[in-house]
mmCIF file of C-alpha atoms in Angstrom:
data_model
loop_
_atom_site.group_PDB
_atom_site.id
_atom_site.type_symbol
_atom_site.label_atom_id
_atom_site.label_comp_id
_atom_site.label_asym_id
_atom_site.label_seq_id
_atom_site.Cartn_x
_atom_site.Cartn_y
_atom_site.Cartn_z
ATOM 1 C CA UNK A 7 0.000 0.000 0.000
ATOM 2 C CA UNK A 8 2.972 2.496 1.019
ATOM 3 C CA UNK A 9 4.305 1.941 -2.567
ATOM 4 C CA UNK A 10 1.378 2.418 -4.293
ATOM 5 C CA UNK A 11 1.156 5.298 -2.521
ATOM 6 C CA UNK A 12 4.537 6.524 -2.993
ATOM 7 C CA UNK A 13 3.878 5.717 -6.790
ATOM 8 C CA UNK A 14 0.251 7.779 -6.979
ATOM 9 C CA UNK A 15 2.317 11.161 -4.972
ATOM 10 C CA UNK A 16 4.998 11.083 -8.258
ATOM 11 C CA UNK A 17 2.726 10.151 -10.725
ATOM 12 C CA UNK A 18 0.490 13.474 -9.939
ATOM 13 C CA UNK A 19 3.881 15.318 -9.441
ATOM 14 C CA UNK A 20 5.162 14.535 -12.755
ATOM 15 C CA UNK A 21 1.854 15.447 -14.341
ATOM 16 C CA UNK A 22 1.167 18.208 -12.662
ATOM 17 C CA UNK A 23 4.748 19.958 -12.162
ATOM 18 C CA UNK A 24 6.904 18.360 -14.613
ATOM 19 C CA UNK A 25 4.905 17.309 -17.590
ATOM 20 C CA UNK A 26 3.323 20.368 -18.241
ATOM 21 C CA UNK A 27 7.167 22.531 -17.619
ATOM 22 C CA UNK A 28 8.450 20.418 -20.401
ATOM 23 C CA UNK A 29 5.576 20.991 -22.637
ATOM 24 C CA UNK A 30 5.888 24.615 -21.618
ATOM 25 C CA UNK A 31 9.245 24.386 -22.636
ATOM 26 C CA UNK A 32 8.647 22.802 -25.752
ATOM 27 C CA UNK A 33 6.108 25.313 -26.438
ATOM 28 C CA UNK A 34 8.842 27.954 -26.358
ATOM 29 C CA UNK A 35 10.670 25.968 -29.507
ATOM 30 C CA UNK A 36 7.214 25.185 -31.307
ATOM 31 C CA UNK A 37 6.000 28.099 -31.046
ATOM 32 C CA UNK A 38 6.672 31.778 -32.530
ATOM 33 C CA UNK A 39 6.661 34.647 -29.566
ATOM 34 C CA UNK A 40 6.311 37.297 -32.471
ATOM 35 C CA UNK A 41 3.923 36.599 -35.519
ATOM 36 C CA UNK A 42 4.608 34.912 -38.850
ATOM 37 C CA UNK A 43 8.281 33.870 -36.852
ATOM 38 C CA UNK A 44 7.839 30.526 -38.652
ATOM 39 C CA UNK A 45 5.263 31.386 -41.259
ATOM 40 C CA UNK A 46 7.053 33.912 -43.173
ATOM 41 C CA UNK A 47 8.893 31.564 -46.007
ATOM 42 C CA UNK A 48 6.585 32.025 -48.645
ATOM 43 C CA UNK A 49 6.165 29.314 -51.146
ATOM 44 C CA UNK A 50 5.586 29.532 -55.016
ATOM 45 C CA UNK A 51 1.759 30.540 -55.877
ATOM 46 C CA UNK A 52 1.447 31.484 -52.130
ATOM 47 C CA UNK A 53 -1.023 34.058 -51.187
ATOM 48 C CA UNK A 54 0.245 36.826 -48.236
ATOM 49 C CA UNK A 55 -1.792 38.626 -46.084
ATOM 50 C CA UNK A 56 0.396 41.830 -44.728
ATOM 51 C CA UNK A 57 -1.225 42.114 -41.171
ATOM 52 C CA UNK A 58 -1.302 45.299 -39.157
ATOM 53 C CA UNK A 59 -0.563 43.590 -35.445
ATOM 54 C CA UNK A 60 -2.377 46.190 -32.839
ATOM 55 C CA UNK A 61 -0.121 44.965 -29.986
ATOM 56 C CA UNK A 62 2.945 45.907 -31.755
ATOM 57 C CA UNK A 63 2.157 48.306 -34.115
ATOM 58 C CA UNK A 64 3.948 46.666 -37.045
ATOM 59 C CA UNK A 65 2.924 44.740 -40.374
ATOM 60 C CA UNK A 66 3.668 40.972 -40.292
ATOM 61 C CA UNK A 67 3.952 39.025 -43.789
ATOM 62 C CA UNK A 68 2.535 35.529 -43.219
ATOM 63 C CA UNK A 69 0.686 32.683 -45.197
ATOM 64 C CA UNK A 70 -3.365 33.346 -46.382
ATOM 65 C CA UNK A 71 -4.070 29.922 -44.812
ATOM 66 C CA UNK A 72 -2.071 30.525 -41.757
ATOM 67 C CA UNK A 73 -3.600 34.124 -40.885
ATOM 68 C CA UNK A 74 -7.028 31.686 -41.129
ATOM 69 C CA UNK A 75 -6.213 29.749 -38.042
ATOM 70 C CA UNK A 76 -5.346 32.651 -35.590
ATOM 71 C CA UNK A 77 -8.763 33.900 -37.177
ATOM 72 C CA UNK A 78 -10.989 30.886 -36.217
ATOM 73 C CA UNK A 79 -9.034 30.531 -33.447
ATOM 74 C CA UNK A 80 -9.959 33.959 -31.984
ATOM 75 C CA UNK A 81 -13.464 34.047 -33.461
ATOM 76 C CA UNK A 82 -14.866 30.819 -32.624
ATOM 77 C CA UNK A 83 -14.993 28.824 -30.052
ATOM 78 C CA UNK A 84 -12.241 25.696 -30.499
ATOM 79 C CA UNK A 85 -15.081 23.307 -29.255
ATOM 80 C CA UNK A 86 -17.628 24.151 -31.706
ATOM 81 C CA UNK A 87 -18.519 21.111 -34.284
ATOM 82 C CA UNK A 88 -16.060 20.668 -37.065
ATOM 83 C CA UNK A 89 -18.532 22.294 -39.541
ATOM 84 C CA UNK A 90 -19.143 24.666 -38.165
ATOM 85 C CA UNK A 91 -15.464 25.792 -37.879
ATOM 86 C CA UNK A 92 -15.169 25.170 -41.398
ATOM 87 C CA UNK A 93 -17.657 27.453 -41.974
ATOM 88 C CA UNK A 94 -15.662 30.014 -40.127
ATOM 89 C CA UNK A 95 -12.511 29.662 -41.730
ATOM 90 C CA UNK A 96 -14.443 30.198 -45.268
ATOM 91 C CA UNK A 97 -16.247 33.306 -44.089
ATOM 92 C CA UNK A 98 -12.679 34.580 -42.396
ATOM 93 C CA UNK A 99 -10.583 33.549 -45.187
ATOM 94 C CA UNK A 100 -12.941 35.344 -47.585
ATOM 95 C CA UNK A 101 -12.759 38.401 -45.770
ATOM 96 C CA UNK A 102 -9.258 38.302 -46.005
ATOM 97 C CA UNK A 103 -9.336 37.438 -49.610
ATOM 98 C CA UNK A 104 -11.769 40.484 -50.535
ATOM 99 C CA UNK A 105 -9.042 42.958 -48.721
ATOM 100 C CA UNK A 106 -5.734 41.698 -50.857
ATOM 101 C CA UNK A 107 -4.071 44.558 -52.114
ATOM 102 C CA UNK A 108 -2.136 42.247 -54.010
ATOM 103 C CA UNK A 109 -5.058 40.929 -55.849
ATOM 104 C CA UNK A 110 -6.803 44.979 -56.187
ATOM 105 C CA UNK A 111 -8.271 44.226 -52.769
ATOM 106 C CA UNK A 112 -9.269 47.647 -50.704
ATOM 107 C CA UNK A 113 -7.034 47.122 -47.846
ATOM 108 C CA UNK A 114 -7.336 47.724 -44.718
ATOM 109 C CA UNK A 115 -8.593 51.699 -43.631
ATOM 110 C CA UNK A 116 -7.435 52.671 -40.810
ATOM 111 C CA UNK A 117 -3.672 51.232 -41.743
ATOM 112 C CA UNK A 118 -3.354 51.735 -45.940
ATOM 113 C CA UNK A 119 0.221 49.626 -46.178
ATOM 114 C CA UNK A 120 -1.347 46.823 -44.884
ATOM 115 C CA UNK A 121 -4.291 44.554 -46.318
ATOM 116 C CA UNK A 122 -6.047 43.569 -42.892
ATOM 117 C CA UNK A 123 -5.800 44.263 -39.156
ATOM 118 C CA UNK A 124 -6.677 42.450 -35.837
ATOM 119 C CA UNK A 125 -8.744 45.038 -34.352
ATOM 120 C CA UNK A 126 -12.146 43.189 -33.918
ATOM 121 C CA UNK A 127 -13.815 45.913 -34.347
ATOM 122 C CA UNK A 128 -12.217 47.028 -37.584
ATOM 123 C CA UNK A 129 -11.361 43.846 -39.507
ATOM 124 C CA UNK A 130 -11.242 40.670 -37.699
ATOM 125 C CA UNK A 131 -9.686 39.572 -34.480
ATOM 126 C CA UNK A 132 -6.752 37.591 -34.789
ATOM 127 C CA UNK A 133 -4.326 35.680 -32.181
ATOM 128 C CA UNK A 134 -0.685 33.976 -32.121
ATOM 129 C CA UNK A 135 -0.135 30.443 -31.674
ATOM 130 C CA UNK A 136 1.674 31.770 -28.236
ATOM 131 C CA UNK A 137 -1.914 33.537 -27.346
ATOM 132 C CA UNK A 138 -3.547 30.444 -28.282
ATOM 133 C CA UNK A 139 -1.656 28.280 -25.968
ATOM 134 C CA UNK A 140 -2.606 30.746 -23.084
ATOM 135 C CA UNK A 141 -6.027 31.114 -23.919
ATOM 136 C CA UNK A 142 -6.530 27.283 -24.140
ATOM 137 C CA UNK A 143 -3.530 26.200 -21.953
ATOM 138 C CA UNK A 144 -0.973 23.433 -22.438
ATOM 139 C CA UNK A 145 -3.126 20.156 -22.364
ATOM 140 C CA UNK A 146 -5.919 21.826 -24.477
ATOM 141 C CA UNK A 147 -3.619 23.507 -27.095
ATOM 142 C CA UNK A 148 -2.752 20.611 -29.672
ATOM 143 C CA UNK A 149 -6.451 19.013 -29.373
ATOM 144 C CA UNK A 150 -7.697 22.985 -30.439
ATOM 145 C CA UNK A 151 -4.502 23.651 -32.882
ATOM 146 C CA UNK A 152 -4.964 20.386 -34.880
ATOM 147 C CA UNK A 153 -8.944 20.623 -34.876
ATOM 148 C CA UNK A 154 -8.709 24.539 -36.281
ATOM 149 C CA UNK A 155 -5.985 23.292 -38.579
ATOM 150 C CA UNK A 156 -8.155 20.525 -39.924
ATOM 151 C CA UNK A 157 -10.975 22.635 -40.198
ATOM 152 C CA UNK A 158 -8.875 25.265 -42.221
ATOM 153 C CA UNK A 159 -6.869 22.898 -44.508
ATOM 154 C CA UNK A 160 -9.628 20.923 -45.319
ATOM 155 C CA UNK A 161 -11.348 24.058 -46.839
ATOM 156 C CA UNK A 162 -8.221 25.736 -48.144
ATOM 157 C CA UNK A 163 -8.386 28.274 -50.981
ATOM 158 C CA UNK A 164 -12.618 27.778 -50.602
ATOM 159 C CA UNK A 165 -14.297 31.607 -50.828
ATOM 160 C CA UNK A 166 -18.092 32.947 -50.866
ATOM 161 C CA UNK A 167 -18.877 34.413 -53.814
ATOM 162 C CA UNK A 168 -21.975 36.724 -55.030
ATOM 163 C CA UNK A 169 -22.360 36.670 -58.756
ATOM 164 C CA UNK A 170 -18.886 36.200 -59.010
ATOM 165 C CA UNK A 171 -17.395 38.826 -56.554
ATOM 166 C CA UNK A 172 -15.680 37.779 -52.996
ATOM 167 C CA UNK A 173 -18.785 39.258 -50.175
ATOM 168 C CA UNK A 174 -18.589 40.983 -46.878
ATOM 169 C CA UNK A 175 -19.224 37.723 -44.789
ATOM 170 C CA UNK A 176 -20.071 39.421 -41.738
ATOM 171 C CA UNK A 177 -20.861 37.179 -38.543
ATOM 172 C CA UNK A 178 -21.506 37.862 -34.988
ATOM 173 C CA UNK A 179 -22.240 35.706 -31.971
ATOM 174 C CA UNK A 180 -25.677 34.411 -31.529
ATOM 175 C CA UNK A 181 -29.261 35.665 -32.730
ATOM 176 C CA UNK A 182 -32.597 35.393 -31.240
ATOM 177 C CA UNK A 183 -33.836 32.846 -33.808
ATOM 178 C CA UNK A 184 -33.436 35.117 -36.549
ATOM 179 C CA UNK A 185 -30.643 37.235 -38.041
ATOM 180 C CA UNK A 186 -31.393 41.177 -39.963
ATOM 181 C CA UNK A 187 -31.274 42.127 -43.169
ATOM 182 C CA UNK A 188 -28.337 44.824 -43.119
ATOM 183 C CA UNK A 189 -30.082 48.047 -43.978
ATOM 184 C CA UNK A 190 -32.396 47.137 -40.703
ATOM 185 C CA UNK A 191 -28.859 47.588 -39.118
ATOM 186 C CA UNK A 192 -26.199 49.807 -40.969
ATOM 187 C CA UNK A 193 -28.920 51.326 -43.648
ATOM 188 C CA UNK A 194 -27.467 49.911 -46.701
ATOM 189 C CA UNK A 195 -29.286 46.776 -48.766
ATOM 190 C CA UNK A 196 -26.718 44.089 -49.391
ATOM 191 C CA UNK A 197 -28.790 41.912 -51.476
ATOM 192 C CA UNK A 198 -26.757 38.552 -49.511
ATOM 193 C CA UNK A 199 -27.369 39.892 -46.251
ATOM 194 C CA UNK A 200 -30.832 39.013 -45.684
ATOM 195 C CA UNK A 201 -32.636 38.002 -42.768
ATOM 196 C CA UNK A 202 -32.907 33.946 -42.084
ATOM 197 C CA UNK A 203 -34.240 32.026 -39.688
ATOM 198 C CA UNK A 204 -31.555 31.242 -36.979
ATOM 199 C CA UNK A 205 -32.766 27.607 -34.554
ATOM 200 C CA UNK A 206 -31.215 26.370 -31.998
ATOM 201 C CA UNK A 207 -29.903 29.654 -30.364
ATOM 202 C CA UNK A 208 -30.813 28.573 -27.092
ATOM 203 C CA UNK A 209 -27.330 26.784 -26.446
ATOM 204 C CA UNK A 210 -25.486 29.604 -26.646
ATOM 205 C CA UNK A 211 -24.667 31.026 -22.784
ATOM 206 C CA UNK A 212 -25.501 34.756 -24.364
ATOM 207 C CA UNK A 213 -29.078 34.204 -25.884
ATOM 208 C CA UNK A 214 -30.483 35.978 -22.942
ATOM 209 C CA UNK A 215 -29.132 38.501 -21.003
ATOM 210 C CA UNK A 216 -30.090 40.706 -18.019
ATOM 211 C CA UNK A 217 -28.626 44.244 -17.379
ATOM 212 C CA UNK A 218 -29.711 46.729 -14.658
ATOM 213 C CA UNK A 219 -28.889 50.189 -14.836
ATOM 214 C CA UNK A 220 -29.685 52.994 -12.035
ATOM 215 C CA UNK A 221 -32.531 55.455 -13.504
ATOM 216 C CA UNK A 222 -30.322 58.792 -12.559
ATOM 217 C CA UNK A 223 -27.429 56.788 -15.125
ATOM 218 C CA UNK A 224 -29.596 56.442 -17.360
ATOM 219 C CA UNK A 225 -31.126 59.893 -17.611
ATOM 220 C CA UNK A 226 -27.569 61.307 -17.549
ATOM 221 C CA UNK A 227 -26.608 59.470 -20.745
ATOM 222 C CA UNK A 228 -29.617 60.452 -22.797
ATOM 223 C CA UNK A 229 -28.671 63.921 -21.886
ATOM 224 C CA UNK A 230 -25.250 63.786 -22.723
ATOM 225 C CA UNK A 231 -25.956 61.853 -25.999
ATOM 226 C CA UNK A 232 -28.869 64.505 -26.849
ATOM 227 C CA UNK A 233 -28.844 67.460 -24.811
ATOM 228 C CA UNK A 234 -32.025 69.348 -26.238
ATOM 229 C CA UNK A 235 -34.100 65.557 -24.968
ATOM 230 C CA UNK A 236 -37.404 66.243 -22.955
ATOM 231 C CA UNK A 237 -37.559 63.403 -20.522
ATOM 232 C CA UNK A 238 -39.288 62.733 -17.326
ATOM 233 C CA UNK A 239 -36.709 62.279 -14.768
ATOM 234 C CA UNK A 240 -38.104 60.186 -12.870
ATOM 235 C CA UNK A 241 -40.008 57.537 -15.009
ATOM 236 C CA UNK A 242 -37.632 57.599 -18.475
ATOM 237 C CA UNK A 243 -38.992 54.479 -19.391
ATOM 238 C CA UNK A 244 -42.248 55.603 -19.033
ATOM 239 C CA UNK A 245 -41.825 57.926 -22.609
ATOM 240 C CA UNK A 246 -40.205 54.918 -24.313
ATOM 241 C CA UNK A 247 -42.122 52.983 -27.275
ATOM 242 C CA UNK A 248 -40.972 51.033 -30.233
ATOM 243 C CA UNK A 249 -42.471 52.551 -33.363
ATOM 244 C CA UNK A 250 -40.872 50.375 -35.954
ATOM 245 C CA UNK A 251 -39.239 46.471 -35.575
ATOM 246 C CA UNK A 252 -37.241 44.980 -38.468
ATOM 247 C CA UNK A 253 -37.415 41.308 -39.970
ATOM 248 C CA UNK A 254 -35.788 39.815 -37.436
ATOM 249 C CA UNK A 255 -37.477 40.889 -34.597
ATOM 250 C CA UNK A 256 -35.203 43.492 -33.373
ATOM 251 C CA UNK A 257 -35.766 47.351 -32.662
ATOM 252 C CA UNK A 258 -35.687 49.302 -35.590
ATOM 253 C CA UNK A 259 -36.916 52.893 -34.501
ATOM 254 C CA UNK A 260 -38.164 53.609 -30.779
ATOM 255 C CA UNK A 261 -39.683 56.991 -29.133
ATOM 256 C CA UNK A 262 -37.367 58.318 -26.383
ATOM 257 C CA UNK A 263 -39.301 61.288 -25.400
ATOM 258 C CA UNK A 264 -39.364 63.793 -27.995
ATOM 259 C CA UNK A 265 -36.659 61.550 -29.861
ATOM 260 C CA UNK A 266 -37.235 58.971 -32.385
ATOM 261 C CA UNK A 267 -33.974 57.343 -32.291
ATOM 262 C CA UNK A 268 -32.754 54.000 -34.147
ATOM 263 C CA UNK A 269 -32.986 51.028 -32.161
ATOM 264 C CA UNK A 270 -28.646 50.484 -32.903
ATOM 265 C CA UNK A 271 -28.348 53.710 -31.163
ATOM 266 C CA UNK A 272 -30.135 52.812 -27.749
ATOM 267 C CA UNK A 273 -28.153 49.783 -27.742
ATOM 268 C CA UNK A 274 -24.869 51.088 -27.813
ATOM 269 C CA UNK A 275 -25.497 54.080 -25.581
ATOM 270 C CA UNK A 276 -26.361 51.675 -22.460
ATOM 271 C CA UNK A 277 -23.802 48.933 -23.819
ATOM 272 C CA UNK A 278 -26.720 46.328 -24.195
ATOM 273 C CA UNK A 279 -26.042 43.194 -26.200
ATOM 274 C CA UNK A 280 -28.017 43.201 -29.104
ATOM 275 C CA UNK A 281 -31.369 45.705 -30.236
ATOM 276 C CA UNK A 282 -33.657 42.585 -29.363
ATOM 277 C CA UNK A 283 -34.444 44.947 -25.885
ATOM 278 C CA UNK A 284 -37.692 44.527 -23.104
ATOM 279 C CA UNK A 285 -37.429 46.749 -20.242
ATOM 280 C CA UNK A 286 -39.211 47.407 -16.986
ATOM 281 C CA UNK A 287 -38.793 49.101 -13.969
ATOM 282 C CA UNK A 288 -37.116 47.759 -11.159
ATOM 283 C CA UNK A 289 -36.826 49.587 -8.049
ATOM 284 C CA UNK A 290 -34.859 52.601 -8.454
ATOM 285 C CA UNK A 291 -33.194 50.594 -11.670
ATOM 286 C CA UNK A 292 -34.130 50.116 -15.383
ATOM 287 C CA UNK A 293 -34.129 46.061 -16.029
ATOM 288 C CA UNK A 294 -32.997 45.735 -19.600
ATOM 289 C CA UNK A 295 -33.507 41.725 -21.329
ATOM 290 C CA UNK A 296 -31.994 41.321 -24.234
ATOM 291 C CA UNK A 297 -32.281 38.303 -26.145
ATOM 292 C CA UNK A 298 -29.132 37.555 -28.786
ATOM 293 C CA UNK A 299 -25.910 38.919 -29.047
ATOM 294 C CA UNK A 300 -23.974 41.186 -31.467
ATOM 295 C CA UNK A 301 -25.563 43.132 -34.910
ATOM 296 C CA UNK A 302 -27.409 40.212 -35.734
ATOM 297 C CA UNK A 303 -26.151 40.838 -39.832
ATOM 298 C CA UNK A 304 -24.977 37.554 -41.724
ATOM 299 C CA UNK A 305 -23.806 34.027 -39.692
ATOM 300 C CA UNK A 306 -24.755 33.430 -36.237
ATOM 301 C CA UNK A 307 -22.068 31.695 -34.642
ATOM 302 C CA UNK A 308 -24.083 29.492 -32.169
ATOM 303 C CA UNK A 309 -26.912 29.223 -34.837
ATOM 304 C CA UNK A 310 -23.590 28.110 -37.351
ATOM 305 C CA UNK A 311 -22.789 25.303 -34.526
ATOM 306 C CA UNK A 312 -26.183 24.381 -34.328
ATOM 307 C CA UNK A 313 -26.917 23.073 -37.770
ATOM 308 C CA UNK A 314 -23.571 21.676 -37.409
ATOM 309 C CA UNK A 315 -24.903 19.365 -34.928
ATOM 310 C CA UNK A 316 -27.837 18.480 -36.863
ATOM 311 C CA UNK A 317 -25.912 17.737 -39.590
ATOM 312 C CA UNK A 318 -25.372 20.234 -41.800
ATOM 313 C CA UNK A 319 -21.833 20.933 -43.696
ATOM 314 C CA UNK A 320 -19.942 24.011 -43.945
ATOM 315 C CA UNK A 321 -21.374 24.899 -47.614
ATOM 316 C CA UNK A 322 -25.041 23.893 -46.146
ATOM 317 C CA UNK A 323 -24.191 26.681 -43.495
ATOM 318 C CA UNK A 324 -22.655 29.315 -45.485
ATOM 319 C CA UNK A 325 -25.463 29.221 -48.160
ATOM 320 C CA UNK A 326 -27.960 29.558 -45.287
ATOM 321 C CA UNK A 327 -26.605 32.459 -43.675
ATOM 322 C CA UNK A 328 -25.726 34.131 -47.034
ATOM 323 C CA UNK A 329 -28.391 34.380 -49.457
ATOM 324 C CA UNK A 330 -27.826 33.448 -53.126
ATOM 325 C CA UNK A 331 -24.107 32.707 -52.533
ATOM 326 C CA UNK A 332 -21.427 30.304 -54.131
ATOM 327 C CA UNK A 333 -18.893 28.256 -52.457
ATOM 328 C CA UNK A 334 -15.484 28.335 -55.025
ATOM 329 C CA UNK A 335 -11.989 27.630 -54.873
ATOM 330 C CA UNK A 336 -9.483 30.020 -55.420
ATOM 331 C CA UNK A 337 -5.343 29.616 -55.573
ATOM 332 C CA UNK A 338 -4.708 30.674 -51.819
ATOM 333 C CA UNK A 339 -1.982 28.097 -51.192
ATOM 334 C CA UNK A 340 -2.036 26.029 -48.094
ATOM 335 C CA UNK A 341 0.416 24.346 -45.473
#
């Protein structure tokens, strides 16, 4: 019995202590501190993505298909279904594609020498194999690395196209069982953009969410945001009503008292997480329920994971979430 204990005290030490130190340290060889360290040999008929890195404030040269995987990887959750990642990497790779200044892609904005950034609220977020290994940690990382590598190599050089021309594939996180068509959102038609039905939301820890804000906050900010408002101190809410709601169920216009303001605009202004909003009074607080999360324009994540697990593939998802598309091949080179 001694032994066996003796034996259980150095198995846990050398799994919890030294395993995981060697792997740490093997991590450090495998894997490049800066980006594009290992990815930046470029191979005959290889496409390059010149990415603006926020944390450094630099352009990185590395690999389409590589650039891919640090998308997924910081877009999607790593445990989502297998299609459903594919159908990630397609969308992420296609935005990529679209921006190419090498192929008479726009570029990216807000930095013109490089094609793309990984400012998530720019272009697309984007992460290191370093960042992935802390975000998932040791024992997790290869499981996650070789799943999003699967997911992306297996659909390498694959685009969405709309009559021919690479689309905006814009995706958020989850919807409330429907996504918008984007001029309900950002005012301009995009004729693959349209509202769908989204089922199977209800997974996703972020289809409902409760916020509470004090009513004195929440006069303040309608004054700041619109100083000429007329509002009852007191009772806001009470001089709120929805005049308009778009296809998917969301707030489109809304009375805030002598304001008719877009639904997009209430949302941001008390940091809510979608325009899907119910509110009531509660005590001396406003009870906001929202019921999605993000814009609620093109793929729902959690409604992409979903049909995953139902069986859909990655083109059945894609040509659900964007209306009238094709699924092509293009040279983008792979590893």
């Amino acid at each position: 019995m001694r032994n066996a204990a003796y034996y259980l005290i150095f198995f846990i030490f050398f799994v919890v202590i030294i395993l995981p130190a060697f792997v740490a340290k093997s991590c450090n060889v495998l894997l490049p501190e800066r980006p594009g360290e290992r990815e930046k040999v470029e191979k005959p008929g290889e496409l390059m993505v010149s990415l603006y890195v926020t944390s450094q404030k630099k352009i990185e040269k590395i690999p389409l298909e590589e650039y891919v995987k640090g998308v997924v990887a910081a877009e999607m959750p790593a445990g989502f279904k297998m299609e459903a990642l594919k159908a990630q990497a397609v969308a992420a790779r296609t935005y990529a594609y679209k921006r190419l200044r090498s192929l008479g892609g726009s570029g990216c904005s807000l930095h013109p020498e490089a094609d793309i950034c990984d400012d998530p609220t720019h272009c697309q977020a984007w992460i290191t194999k370093t960042e992935m290994l802390r975000k998932w940690g040791i024992f997790a990382f290869y499981h996650y690395y070789s799943k999003i590598s699967q997911a992306v190599n297996s659909t390498a050089g694959m685009v969405i196209l709309y009559q021919g021309n690479p689309i905006d594939p814009l995706f958020f996180s989850t919807s409330n069982g429907k996504t918008e068509n984007s001029e309900d959102v950002w005012g301009k038609y995009v004729p693959y953009l349209r509202s769908v039905t989204s089922p199977g939301e209800e997974i996703s820890p972020r289809f409902v969410s409760v916020k509470e804000i004090p009513v004195e906050e929440v006069v303040s900010k309608l004054q700041a945001k619109w100083p000429d408002i007329v509002i009852d101190p007191k009772h806001p809410e009470r001089q709120w009503k929805v005049l308009e709601v778009s296809e998917g169920g969301r707030i489109k216009t809304m009375q805030v008292g002598n304001k008719v303001i877009k639904g997009t605009e209430f949302r941001m202004l008390f940091e809510l997480n979608s325009t899907d909003i119910k509110w009531e009074r509660s005590g001396n607080n406003i009870k906001f329920t929202c019921k999605g999360y993000g814009h609620g324009v093109g793929m729902s994540q959690y409604g992409a994971n979903a049909m995953a697990d139902k069986g859909s593939n990655y083109v059945d998802i894609l040509k659900h979430y964007y209306s009238g598309v094709e699924i092509q091949k293009i040279n983008a080179g792979s590893n």
